[in-house]
Coordinates of N, CA, C and O in Angstrom, one line a residue:
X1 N 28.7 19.2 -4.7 CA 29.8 20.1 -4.4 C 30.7 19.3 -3.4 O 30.2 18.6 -2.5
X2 N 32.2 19.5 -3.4 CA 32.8 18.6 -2.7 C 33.4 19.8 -1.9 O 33.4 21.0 -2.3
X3 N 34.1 19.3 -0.8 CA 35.3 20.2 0.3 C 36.2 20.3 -0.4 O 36.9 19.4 -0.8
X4 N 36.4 21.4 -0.6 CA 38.2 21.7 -0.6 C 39.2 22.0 0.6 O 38.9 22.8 1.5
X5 N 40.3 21.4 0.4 CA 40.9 21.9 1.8 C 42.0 23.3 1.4 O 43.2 23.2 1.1
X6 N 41.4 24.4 1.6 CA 42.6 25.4 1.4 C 43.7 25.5 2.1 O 43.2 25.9 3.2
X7 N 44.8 25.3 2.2 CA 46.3 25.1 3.0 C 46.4 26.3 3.5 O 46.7 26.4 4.6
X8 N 46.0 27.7 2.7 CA 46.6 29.0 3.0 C 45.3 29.1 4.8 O 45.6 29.8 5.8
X9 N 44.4 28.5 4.8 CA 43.5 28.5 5.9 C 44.3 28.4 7.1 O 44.1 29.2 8.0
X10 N 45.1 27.4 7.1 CA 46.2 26.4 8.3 C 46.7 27.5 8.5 O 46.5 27.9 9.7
X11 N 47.8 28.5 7.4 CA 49.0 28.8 7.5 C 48.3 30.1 8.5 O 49.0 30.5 9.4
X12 N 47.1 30.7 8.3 CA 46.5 31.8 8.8 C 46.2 31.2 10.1 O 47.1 31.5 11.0
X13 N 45.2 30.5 10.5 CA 45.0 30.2 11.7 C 46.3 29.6 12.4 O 46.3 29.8 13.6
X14 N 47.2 29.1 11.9 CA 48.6 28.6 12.7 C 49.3 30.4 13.2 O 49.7 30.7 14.3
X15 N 49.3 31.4 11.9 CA 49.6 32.2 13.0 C 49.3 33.0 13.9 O 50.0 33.9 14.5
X16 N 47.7 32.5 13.8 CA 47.1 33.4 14.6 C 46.9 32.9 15.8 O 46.2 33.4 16.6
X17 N 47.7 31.4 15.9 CA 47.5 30.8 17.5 C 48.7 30.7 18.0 O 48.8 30.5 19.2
X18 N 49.9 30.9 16.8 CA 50.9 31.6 17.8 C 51.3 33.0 18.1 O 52.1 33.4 19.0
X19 N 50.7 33.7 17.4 CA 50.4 35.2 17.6 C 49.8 35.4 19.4 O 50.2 36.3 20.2
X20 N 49.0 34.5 19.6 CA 48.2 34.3 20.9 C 49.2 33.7 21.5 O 49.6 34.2 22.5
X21 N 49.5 33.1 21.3 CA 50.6 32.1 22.2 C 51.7 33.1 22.6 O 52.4 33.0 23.7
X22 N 51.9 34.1 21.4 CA 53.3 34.9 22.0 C 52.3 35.9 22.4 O 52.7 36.0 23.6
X23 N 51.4 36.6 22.4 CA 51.0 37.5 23.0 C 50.5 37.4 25.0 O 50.5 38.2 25.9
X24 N 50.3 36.0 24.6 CA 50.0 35.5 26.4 C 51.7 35.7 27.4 O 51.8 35.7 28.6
X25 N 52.2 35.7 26.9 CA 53.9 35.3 27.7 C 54.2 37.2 27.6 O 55.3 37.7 27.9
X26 N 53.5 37.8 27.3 CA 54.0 39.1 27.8 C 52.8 40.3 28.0 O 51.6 40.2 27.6
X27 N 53.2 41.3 28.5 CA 52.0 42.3 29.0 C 51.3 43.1 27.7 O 51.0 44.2 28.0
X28 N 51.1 42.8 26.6 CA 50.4 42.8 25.5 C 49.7 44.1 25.5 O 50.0 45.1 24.8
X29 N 48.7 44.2 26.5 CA 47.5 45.1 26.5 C 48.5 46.3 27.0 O 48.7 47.4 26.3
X30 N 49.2 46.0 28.4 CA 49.4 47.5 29.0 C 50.5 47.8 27.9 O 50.6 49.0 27.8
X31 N 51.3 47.2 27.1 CA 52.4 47.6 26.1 C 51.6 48.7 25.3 O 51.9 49.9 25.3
X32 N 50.6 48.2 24.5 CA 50.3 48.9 23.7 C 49.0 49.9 23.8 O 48.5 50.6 22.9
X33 N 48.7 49.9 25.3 CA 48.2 51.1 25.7 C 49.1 52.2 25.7 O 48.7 53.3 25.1
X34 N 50.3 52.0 26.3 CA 51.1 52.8 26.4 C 51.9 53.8 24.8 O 52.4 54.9 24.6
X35 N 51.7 52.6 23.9 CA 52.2 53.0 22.6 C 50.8 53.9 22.1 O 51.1 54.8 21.4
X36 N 49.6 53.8 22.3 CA 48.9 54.3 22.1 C 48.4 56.1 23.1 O 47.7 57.0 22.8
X37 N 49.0 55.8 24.3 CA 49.5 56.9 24.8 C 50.2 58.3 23.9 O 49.9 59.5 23.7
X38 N 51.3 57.4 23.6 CA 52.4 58.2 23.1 C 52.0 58.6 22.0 O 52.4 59.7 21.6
X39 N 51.3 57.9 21.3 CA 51.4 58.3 19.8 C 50.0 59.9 19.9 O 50.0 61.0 19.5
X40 N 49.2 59.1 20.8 CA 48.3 60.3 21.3 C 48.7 61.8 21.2 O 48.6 62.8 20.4
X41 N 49.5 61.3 22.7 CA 49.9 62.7 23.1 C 50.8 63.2 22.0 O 51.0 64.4 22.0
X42 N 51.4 62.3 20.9 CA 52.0 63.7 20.1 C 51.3 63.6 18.7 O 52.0 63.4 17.6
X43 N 50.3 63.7 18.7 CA 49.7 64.3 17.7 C 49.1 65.5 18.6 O 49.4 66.6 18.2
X44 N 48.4 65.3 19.6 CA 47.8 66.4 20.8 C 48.5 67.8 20.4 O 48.3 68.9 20.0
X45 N 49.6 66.9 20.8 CA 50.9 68.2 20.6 C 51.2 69.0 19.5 O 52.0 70.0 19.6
X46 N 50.7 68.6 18.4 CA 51.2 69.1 16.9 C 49.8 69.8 16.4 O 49.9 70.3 15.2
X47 N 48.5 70.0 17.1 CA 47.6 70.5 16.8 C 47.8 72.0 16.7 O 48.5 72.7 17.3
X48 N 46.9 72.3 15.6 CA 46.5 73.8 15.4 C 45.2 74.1 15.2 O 44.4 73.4 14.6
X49 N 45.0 75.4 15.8 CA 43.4 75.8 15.7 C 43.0 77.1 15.1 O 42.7 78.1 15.7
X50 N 42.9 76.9 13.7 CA 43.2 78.0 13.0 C 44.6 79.1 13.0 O 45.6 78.7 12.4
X51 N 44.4 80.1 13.6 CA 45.8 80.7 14.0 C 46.5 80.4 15.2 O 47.7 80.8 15.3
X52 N 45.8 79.6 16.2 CA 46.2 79.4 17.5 C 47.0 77.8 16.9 O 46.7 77.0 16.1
X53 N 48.1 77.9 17.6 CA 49.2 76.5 17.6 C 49.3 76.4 19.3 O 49.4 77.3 20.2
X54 N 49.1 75.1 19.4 CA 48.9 74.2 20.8 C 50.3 74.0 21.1 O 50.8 73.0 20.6
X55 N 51.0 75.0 22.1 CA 52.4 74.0 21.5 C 53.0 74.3 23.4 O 53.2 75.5 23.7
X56 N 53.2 73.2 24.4 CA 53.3 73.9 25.5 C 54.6 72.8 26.2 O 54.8 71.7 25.7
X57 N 55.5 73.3 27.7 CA 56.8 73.0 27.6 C 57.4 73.6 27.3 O 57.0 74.6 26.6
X58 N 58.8 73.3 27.8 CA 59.8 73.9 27.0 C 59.9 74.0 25.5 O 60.6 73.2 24.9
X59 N 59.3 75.1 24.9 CA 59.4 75.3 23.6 C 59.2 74.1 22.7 O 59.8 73.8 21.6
X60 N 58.2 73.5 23.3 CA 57.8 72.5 22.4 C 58.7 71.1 22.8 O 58.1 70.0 22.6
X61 N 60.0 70.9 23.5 CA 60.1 70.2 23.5 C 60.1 68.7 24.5 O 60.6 67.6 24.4
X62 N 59.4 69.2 25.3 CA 58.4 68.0 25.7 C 57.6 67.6 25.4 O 57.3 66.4 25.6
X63 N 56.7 68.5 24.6 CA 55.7 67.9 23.5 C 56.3 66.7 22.4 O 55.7 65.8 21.8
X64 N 57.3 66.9 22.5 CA 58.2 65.6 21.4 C 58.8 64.2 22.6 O 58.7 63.1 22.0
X65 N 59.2 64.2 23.7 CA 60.2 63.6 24.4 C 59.2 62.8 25.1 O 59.1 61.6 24.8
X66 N 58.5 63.4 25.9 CA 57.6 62.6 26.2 C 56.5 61.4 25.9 O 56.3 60.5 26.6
X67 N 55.7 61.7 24.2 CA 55.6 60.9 23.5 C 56.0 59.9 23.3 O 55.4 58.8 23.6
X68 N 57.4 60.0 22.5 CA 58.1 59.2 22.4 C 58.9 58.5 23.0 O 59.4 57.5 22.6
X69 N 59.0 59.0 24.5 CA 59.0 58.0 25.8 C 58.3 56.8 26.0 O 58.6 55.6 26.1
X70 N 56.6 57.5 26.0 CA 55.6 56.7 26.3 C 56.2 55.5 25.5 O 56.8 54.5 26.0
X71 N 55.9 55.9 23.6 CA 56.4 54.8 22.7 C 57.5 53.3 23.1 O 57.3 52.1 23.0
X72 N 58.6 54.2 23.7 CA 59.2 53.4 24.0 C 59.2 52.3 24.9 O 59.7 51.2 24.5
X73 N 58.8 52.5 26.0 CA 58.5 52.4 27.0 C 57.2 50.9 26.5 O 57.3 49.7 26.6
X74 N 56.5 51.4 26.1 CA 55.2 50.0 25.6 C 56.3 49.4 24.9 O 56.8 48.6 25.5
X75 N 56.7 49.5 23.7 CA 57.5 48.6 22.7 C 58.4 47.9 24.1 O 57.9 46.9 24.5
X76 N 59.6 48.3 25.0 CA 60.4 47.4 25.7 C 59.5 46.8 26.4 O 59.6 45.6 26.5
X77 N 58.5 47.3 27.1 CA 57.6 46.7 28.0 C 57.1 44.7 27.4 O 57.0 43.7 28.1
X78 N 56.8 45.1 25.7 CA 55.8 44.0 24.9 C 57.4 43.1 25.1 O 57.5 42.0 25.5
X79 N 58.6 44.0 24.7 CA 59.5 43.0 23.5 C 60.5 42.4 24.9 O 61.4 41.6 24.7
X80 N 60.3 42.8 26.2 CA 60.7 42.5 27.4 C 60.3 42.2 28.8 O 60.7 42.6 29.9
X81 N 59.6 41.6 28.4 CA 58.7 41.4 29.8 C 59.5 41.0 31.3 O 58.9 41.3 32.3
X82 N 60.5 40.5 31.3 CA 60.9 40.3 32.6 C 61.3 42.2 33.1 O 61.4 42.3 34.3
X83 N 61.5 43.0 32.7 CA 61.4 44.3 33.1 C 60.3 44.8 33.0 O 60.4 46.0 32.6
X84 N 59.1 44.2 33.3 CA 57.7 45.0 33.0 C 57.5 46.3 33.8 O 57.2 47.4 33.6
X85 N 58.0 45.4 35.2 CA 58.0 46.5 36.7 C 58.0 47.9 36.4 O 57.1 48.8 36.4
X86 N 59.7 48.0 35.9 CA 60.4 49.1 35.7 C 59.8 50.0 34.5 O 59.6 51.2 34.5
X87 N 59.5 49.0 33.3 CA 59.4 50.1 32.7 C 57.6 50.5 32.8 O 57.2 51.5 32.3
X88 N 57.1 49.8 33.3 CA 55.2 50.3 34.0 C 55.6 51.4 34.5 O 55.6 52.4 33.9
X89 N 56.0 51.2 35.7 CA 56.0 52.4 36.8 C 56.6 53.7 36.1 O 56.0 54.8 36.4
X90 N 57.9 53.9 35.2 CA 58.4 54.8 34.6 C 57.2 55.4 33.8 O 57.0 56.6 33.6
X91 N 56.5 54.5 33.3 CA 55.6 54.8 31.9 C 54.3 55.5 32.6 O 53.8 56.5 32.0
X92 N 53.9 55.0 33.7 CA 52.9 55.8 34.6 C 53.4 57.2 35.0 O 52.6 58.2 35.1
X93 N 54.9 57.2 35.4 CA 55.4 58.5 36.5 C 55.2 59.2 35.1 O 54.4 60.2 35.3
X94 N 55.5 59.2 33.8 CA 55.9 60.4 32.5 C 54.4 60.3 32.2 O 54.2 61.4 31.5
X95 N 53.4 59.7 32.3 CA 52.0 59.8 31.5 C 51.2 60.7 32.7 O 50.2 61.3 32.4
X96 N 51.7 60.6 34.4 CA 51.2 61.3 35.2 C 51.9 62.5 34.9 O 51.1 63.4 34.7
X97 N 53.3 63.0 34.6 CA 53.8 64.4 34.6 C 53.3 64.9 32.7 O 53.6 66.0 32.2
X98 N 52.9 64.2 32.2 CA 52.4 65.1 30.5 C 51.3 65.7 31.0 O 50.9 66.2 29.9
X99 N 50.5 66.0 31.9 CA 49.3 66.9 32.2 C 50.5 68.2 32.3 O 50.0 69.3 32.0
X100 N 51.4 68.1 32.6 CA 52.1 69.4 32.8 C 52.9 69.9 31.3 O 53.0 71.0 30.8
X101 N 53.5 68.7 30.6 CA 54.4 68.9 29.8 C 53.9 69.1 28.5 O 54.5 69.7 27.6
X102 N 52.7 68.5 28.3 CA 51.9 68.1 26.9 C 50.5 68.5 26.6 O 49.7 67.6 26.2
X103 N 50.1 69.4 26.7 CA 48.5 69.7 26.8 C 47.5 69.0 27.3 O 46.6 68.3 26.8
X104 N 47.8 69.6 28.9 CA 47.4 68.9 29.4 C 47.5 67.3 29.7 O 46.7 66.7 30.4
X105 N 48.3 66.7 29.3 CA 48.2 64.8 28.9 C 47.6 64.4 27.7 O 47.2 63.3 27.6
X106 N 47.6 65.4 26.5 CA 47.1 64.9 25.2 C 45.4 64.8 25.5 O 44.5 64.1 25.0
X107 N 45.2 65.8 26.5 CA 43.5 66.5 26.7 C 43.2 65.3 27.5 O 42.4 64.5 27.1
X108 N 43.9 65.1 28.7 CA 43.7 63.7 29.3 C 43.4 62.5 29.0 O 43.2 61.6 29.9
X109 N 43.3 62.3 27.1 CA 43.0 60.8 26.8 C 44.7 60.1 27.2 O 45.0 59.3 28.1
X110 N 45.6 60.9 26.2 CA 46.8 60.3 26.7 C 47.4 59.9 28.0 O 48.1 58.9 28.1
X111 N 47.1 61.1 29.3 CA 47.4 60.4 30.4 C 46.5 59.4 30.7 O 47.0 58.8 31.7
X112 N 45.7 59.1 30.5 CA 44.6 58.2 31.3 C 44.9 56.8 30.4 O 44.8 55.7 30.9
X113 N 45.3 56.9 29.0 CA 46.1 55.8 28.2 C 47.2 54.9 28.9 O 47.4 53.7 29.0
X114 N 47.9 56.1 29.2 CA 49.0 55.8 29.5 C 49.1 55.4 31.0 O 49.8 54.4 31.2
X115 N 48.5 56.0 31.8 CA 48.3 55.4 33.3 C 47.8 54.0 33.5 O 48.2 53.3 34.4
X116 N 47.0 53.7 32.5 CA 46.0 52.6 32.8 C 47.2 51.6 32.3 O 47.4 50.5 32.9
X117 N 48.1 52.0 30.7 CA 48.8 50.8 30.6 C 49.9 50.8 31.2 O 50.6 49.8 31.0
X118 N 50.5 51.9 31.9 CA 51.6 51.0 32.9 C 51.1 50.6 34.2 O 51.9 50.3 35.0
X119 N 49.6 50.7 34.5 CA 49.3 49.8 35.7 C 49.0 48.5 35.3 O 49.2 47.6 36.2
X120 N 48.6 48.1 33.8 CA 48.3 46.9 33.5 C 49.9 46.2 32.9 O 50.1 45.0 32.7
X121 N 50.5 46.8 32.8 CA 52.3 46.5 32.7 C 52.6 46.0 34.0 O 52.7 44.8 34.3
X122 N 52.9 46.8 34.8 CA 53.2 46.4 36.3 C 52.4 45.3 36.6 O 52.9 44.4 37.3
X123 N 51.0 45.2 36.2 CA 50.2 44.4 37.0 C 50.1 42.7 36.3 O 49.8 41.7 37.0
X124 N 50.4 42.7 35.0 CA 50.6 41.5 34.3 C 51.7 40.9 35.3 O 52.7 41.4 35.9
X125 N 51.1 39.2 35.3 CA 52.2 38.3 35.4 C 51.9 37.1 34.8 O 50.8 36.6 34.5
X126 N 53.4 36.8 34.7 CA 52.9 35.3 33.6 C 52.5 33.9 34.4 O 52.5 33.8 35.6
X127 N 52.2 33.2 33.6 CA 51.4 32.0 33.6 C 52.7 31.1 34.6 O 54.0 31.2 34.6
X128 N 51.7 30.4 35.3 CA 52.6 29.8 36.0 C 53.0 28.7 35.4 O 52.2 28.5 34.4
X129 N 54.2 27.5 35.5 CA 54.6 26.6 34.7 C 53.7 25.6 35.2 O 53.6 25.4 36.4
X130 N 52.9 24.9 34.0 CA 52.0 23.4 34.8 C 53.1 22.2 35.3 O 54.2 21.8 34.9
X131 N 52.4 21.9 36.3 CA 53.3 20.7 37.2 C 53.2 19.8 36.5 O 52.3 19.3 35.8
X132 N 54.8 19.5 36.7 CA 54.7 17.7 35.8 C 54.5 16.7 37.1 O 54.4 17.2 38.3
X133 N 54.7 15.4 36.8 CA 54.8 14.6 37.8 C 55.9 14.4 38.5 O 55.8 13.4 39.3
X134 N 57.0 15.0 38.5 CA 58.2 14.5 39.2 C 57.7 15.9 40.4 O 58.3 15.8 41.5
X135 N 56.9 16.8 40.4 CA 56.7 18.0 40.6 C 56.1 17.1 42.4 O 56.9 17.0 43.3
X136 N 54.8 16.7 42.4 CA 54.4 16.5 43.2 C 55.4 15.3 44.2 O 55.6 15.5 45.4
X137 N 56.0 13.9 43.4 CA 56.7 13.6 44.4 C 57.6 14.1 45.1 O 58.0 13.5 46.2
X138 N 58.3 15.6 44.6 CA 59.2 15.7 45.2 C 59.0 16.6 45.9 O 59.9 16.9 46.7
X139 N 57.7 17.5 46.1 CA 57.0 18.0 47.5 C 56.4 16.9 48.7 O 56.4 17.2 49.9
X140 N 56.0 15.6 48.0 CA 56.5 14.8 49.4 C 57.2 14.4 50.1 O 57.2 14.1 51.3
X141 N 58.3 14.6 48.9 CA 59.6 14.4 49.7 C 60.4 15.1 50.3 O 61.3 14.6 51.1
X142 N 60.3 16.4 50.1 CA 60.2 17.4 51.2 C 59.7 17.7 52.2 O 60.2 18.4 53.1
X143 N 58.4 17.1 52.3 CA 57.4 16.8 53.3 C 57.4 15.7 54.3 O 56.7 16.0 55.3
X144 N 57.9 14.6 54.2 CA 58.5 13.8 54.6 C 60.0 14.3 55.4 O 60.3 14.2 56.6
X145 N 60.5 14.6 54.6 CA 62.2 15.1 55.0 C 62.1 16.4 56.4 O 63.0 16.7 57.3
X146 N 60.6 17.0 56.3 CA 60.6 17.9 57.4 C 60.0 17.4 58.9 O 60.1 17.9 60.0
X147 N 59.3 16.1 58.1 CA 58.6 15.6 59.3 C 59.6 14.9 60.2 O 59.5 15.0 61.4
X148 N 60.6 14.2 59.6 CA 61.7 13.7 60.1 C 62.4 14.6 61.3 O 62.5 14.3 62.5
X149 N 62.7 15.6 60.7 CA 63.3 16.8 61.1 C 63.0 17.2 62.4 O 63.9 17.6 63.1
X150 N 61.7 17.2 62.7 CA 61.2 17.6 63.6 C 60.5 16.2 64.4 O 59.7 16.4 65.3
X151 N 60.8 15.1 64.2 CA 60.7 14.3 65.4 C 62.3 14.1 66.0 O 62.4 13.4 67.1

């Protein structure tokens, strides 16, 4: 029996290491906590229990806005990372106020979804850039230049 080399093998594992490669350069996890927040809480919200309909807010409609906040909020978070800050902390303040607006927070999975991923939004930072070699001469030579300075 001999090897075959399947090509379609490469083209999979190639994108599954730039899949990783783009997934490292932005807040990944707290993104799609948050998308999984939102999607939560509005199903939460669309529940019925026999004759009883779950429906709380202004007439249902924070049951809808909120959600779909969360959503948003993870998608800019993934597709934008230099605004992670902003849109974490936003995505925390609306996943802490759906305990009021959304049944409870989507029965607290959704707020606790959602809390956890705009702390890991806010809390991601990226990879620092590796030093090249011009990197260190030229902290001696700042180092140098201060020593000067000060005799």
């Amino acid at each position: 029996m001999t090897a075959v080399s399947h090509p379609g093998r490469r083209s999979v594992h190639s994108r599954r290491s730039r899949f990783a490669a783009w997934r490292r350069e932005r807040p990944f996890v707290g993104g799609l906590l948050t998308v999984l927040a939102g999607i939560e809480m509005f199903f939460s919200g669309q529940l019925d229990f026999g004759k009883i309909h779950v429906q709380l807010g202004i007439e249902g409609l924070q049951a809808t806005i909120i959600p779909v906040a969360l959503v948003l909020l993870g998608i800019l978070a993934v597709s934008m990372p230099v605004h992670r800050i902003f849109y974490g902390v936003i995505a925390l303040a609306v996943s802490v106020y759906s305990l009021i607006g959304v049944n409870l927070g989507g029965f607290f999975v959704g707020m606790l979804l959602g809390a956890v991923g705009g702390i890991l939004t806010v809390a991601w930072m990226p990879k620092a850039p590796i030093a090249t070699e011009a990197e260190p001469a030229l902290a001696e030579a700042v180092a140098e230049a201060e020593t000067e300075e000060r005799s």
